[in-house]
PDB file of C-alpha atoms in Angstrom:
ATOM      1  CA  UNK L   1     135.519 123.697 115.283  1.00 38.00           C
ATOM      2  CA  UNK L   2     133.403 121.318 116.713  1.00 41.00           C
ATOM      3  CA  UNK L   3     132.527 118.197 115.210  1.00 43.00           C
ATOM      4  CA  UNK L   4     128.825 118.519 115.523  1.00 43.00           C
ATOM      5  CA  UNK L   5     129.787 121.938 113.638  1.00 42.00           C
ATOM      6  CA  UNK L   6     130.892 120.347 110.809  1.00 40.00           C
ATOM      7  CA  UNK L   7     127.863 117.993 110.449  1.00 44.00           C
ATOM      8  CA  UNK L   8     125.317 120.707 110.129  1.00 44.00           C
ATOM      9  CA  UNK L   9     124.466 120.564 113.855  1.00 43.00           C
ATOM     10  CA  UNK L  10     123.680 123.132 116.395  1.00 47.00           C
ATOM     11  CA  UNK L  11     124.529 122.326 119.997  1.00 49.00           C
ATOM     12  CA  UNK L  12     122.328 120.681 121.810  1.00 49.00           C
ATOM     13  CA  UNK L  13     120.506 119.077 118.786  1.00 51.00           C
ATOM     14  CA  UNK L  14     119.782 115.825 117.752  1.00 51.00           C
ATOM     15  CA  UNK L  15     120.983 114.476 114.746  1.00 52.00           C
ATOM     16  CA  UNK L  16     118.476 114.314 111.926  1.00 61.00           C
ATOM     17  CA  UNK L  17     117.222 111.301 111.155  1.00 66.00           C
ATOM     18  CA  UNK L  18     117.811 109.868 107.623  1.00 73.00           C
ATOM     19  CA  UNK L  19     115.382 110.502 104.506  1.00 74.00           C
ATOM     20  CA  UNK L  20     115.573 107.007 103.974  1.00 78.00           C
ATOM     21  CA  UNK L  21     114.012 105.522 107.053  1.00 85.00           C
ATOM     22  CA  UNK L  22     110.856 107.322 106.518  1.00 90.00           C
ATOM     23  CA  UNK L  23     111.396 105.745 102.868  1.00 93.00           C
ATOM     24  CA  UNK L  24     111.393 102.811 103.832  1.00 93.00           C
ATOM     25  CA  UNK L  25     108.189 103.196 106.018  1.00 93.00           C
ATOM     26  CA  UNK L  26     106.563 104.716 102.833  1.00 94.00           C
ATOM     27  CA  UNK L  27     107.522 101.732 100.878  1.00 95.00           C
ATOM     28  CA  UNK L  28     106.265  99.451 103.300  1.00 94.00           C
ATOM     29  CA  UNK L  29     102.852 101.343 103.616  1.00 93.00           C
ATOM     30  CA  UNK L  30     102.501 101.600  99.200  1.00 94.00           C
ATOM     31  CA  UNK L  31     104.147  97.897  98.240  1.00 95.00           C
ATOM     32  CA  UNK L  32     101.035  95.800  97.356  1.00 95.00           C
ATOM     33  CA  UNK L  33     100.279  98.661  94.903  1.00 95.00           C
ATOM     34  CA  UNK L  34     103.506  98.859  93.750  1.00 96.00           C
ATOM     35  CA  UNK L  35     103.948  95.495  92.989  1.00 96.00           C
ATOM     36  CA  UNK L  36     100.405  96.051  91.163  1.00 95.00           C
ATOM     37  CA  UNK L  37     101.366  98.922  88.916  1.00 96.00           C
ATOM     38  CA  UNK L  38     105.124  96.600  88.218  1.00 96.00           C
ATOM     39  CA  UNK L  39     103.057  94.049  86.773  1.00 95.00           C
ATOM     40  CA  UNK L  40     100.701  96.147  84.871  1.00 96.00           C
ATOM     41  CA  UNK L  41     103.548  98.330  83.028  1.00 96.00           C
ATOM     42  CA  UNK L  42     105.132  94.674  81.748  1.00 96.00           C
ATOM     43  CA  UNK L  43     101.715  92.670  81.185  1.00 96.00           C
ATOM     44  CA  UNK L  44     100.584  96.048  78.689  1.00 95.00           C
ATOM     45  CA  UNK L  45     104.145  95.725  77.325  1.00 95.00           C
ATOM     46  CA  UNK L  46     105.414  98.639  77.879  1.00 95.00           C
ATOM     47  CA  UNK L  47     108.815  97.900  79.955  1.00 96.00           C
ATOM     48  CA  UNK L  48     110.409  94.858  81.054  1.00 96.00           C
ATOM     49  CA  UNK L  49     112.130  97.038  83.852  1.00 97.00           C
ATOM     50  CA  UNK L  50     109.682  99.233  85.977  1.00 97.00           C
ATOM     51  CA  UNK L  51     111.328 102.052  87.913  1.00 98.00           C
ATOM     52  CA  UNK L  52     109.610 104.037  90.855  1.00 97.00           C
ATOM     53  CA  UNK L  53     110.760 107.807  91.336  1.00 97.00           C
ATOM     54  CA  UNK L  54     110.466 108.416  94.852  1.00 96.00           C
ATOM     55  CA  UNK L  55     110.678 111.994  96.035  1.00 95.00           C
ATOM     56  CA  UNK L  56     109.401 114.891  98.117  1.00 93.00           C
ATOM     57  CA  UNK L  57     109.564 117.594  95.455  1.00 89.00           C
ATOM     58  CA  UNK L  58     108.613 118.024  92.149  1.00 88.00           C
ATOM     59  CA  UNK L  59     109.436 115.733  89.735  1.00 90.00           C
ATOM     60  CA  UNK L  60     109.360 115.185  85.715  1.00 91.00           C
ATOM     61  CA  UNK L  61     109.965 112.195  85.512  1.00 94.00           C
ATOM     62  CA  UNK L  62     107.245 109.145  85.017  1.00 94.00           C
ATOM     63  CA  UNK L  63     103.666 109.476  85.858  1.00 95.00           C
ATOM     64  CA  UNK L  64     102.487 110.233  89.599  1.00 96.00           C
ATOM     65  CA  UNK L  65     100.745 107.292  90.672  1.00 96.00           C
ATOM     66  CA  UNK L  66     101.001 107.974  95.090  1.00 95.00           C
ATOM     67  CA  UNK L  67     100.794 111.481  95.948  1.00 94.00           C
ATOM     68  CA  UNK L  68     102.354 112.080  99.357  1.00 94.00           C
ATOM     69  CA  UNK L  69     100.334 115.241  99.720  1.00 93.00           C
ATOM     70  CA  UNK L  70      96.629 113.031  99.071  1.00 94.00           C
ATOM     71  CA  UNK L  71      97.936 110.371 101.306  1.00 93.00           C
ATOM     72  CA  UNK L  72      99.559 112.111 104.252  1.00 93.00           C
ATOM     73  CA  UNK L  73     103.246 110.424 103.485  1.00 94.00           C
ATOM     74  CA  UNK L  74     106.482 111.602 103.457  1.00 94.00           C
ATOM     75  CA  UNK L  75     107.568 110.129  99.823  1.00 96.00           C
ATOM     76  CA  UNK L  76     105.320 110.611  96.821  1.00 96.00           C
ATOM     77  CA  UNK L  77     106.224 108.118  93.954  1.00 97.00           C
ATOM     78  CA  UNK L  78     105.797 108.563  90.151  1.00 97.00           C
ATOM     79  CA  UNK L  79     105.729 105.161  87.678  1.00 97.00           C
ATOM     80  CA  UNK L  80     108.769 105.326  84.814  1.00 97.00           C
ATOM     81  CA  UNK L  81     110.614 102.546  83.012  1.00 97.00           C
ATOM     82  CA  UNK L  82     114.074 101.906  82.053  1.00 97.00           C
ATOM     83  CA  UNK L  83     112.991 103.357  78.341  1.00 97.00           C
ATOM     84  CA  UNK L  84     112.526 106.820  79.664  1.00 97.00           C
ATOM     85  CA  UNK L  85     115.488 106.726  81.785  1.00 97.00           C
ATOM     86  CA  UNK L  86     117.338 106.118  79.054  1.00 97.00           C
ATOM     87  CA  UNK L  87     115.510 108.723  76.919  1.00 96.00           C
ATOM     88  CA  UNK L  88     116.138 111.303  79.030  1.00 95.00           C
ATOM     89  CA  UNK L  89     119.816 110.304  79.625  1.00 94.00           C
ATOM     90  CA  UNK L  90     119.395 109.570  83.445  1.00 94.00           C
ATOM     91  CA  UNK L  91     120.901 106.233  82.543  1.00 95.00           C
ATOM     92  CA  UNK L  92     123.560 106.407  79.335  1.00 95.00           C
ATOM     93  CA  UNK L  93     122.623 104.418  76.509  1.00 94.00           C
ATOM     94  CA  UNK L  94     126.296 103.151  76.674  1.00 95.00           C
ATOM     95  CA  UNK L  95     125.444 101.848  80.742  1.00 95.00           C
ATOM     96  CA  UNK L  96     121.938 100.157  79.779  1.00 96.00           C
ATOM     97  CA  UNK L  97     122.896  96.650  79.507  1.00 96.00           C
ATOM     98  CA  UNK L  98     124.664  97.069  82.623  1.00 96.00           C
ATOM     99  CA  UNK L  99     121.659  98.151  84.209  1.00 96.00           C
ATOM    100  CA  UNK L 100     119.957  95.687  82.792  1.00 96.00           C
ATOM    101  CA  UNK L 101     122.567  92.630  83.894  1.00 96.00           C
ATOM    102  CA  UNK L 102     121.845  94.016  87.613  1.00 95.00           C
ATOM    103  CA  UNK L 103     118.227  94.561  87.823  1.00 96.00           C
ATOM    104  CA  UNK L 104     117.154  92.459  90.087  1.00 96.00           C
ATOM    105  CA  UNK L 105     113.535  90.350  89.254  1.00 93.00           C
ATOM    106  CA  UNK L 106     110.844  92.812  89.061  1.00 90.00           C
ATOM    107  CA  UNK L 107     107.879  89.955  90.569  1.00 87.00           C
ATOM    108  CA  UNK L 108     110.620  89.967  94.220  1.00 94.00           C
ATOM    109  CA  UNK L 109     111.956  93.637  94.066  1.00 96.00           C
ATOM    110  CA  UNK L 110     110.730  97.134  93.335  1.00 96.00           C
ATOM    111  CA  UNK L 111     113.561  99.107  92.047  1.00 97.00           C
ATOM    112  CA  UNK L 112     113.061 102.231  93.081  1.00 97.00           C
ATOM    113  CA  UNK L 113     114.882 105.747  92.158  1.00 97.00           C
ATOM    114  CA  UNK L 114     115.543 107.821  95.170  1.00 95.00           C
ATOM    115  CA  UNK L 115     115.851 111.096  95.037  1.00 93.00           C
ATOM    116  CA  UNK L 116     117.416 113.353  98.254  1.00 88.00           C
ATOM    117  CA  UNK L 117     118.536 116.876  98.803  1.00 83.00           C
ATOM    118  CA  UNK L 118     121.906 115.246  98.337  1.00 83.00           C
ATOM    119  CA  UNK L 119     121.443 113.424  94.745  1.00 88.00           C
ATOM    120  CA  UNK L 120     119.709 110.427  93.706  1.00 92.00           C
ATOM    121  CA  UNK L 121     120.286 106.405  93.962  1.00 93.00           C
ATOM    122  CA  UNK L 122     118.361 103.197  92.639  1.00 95.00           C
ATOM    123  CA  UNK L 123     117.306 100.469  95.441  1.00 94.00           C
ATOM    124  CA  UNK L 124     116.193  97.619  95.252  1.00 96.00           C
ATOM    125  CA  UNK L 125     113.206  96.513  98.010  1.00 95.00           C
ATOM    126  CA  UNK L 126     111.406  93.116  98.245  1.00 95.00           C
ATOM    127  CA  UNK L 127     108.058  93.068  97.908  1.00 92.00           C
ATOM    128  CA  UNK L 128     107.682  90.755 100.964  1.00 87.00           C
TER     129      UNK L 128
END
């Protein structure tokens, strides 16, 4: 077996590129509203730890706030907080303060909630 076999590759084919690059160009492109919608959901109260659900499916989780399909981008993202995360058992109650000892400070970083074909992952991107 060849190794380009055993990474999903046909002969002759390039390898795919990674989700997360066009992610990251997403990000880029939606961060000043981001950061906007951040402060909003802690200035109303409602979470001292924002969480943006970034996918390219169908998601129920949070509320859509950048449609991918209205904006022509590859990642749509949805708004959500640590509280719902926790509600819905995404994050066990038992590995909240944990979560919240490494959240990192929601005015530098968006923590954001990746989710790929292959599972799902928080990161953490600066704002500038």
């Amino acid at each position: 077996m060849n190794p380009e076999e055993l990474l999903g590759q046909n002969e002759g084919e390039a390898p795919k590129e990674s989700p997360l690059i066009s992610l990251k160009k997403d990000l880029e492109f939606y961060k000043e509203t981001l950061r906007e919608v951040a402060v909003e959901i802690m200035v109303e109260g409602l979470s001292a730890y924002p969480i943006f659900v970034a996918h390219q499916h169908e998601v129920a989780l949070g509320e859509m706030i950048l449609d991918s399909k209205e904006l022509g981008t590859n990642w749509s993202i949805q708004a959500s907080t640590l509280e719902e995360f926790v509600e819905k058992s995404i994050i066990q109650h038992s590995k909240q303060e944990m979560f919240i000892q490494s959240y990192k400070p929601a005015d530098e970083f968006m923590c954001v909630f990746a989710i790929v074909p292959e599972g799902a992952n928080f990161i953490y991107y600066p704002y500038k």
